[in-house]
C-alpha cells in the first residue's frame, strides 16, 4: 500500500453543509445515507451547557441591569476581537487518487474501509483528549470523493477573575490543556496542538497498517519549483494564522484589562453609592430617634404641667379647708365631763356635718397629693433621661460627620416644586450618560494607542 498523507486543515464551519441540510454539487445524494453522525447538537444548546451557569453567576453579581449580558453567543458573534463562536477541523486520510470511497462497481474500497476505521477511532476519542474543546458536531462524509471528518468544537477556558468565570478562548483553552504559551510565530499553542493531533492520527494509521507520508520527503510528483511555491504558500498561510492568533490573544488581554478596570470602577461606584445610602439611612434613623425622643419629652412635659396645675389647685383648696376648719373650731363650745376624764366640745348638728365633710375632703386630698408627688418625681426622672439621650444623639451625629447629611436629609423632606423635580431628573440623566460614555471613550483611546504602538 502506497504512503498516504494526513490532512488536518481548518474548516469554514458550515454546519448546514456538514449536516446535509443542503446538497452541494460534489455530493453523491445516493450515498448520503452512508454518512455517519457521532454527535449533533445545536450551537445554542452547546453554549448553554458550556457557559450558561457562568452567565447566570455573572448576571447575579451585577447590581445594575444595564451591566448584565442577555446572550453570550450573540456577544461572541458580534465581537470585535475576531473571536469565533466555534472552530472546525477537517480530518482526512489520503486523497481521492489513493483513497477513493467507492470502486467502479460502487462498493467501498479497501483503502476507504481502512481510513474509515482510523477516522472512527479519532472521532470517538477526540473529547477525551481535548477536555477544553467541547465537541458539539461531528460527522463523517462518505458521499464525496474521499472519507473525511468534520470536527466542530467550542473552546472553553475557565478561571477568569473578572467578568464571566468561563469564556470562549481558543488560546487559553489550549494553555489549560497543557500547551505552552507562544514564543514565536511558528511556536504557539495552535501549532503545538495540531502537531500532537497529527502524531495521534499517524499512530492510528500505523496500527491499521496505513503508511503515512512525511511531508517534505515525498512531493506527490510535483516539480521542484511547484513544490517550493506550494511550501512558500503554506508557510505564508501558517505565518498569517499565527499572526492572527497572536493579535487575537493581544486583543483578549486588552479586553481583559478593560473589563478589569471597568469592574474596578463599577465596584468603587457601588461602594460610594452604598456608603451614601448608609449615611442617609443613619441620618434617617437618627431623625426618627430624635423626633421620638422629643415627642416623649413633650408629652411628659404636658403631663407634668397638668400635674403641676392640679397640685397648685389642691394647695389652694387645702388652704381654704384650713380656714374653714379654723372657723369650725371657733364655733365649738367646750364642756366638762361630770365623771372626770377627757374634755368634750358641744357643736351644732349642722356644724358637725360640715366638719365631717371637711374631714373627708381633707383625707382624699392628702391621698391625691401623695399620688401626684410620686408621679411628678417619676416624670422628672424620665425627662432627665430623655434629655440625656437627645444630647448623646447630637454628639453621635457630630462625631460621625453626619451633620451635613442630616441637614440635607431634613431639607429633602420638604415638598419640592415641579421645577425642582424636573431639574433633578435632568441632572441625573446627564450624570448617567457621562458614566456610560467613560468606558466607551476609554476603549477607543486604548485601541488608538495600541494601533499606534503596532
PDB file of C-alpha atoms in Angstrom, residues 17-24 26-37 140-144:
ATOM      1  CA  UNK A  17     -23.343  21.638   4.760  1.00  0.00           C
ATOM      2  CA  UNK A  18     -21.876  19.272   7.342  1.00  0.00           C
ATOM      3  CA  UNK A  19     -25.315  18.057   8.408  1.00  0.00           C
ATOM      4  CA  UNK A  20     -26.552  17.849   4.808  1.00  0.00           C
ATOM      5  CA  UNK A  21     -29.324  20.375   5.195  1.00  0.00           C
ATOM      6  CA  UNK A  22     -28.423  21.292   1.621  1.00  0.00           C
ATOM      7  CA  UNK A  23     -26.583  19.296  -1.052  1.00  0.00           C
ATOM      8  CA  UNK A  24     -23.524  20.660  -2.893  1.00  0.00           C
ATOM      9  CA  UNK A  26     -19.663  17.453  -5.215  1.00  0.00           C
ATOM     10  CA  UNK A  27     -22.052  15.310  -3.143  1.00  0.00           C
ATOM     11  CA  UNK A  28     -23.458  11.997  -4.385  1.00  0.00           C
ATOM     12  CA  UNK A  29     -27.004  12.035  -2.920  1.00  0.00           C
ATOM     13  CA  UNK A  30     -27.373   8.262  -3.284  1.00  0.00           C
ATOM     14  CA  UNK A  31     -24.561   7.785  -0.748  1.00  0.00           C
ATOM     15  CA  UNK A  32     -25.662  10.424   1.784  1.00  0.00           C
ATOM     16  CA  UNK A  33     -27.283   7.678   3.861  1.00  0.00           C
ATOM     17  CA  UNK A  34     -23.768   6.184   4.288  1.00  0.00           C
ATOM     18  CA  UNK A  35     -22.640   9.233   6.299  1.00  0.00           C
ATOM     19  CA  UNK A  36     -22.034   8.718   9.996  1.00  0.00           C
ATOM     20  CA  UNK A  37     -23.079  11.181  12.717  1.00  0.00           C
ATOM     21  CA  UNK A 140     -18.097  11.554   8.669  1.00  0.00           C
ATOM     22  CA  UNK A 141     -18.852  12.123   4.990  1.00  0.00           C
ATOM     23  CA  UNK A 142     -18.833   9.141   2.659  1.00  0.00           C
ATOM     24  CA  UNK A 143     -20.913  10.773  -0.074  1.00  0.00           C
ATOM     25  CA  UNK A 144     -17.954  12.698  -1.504  1.00  0.00           C
TER      26      UNK A 144
END
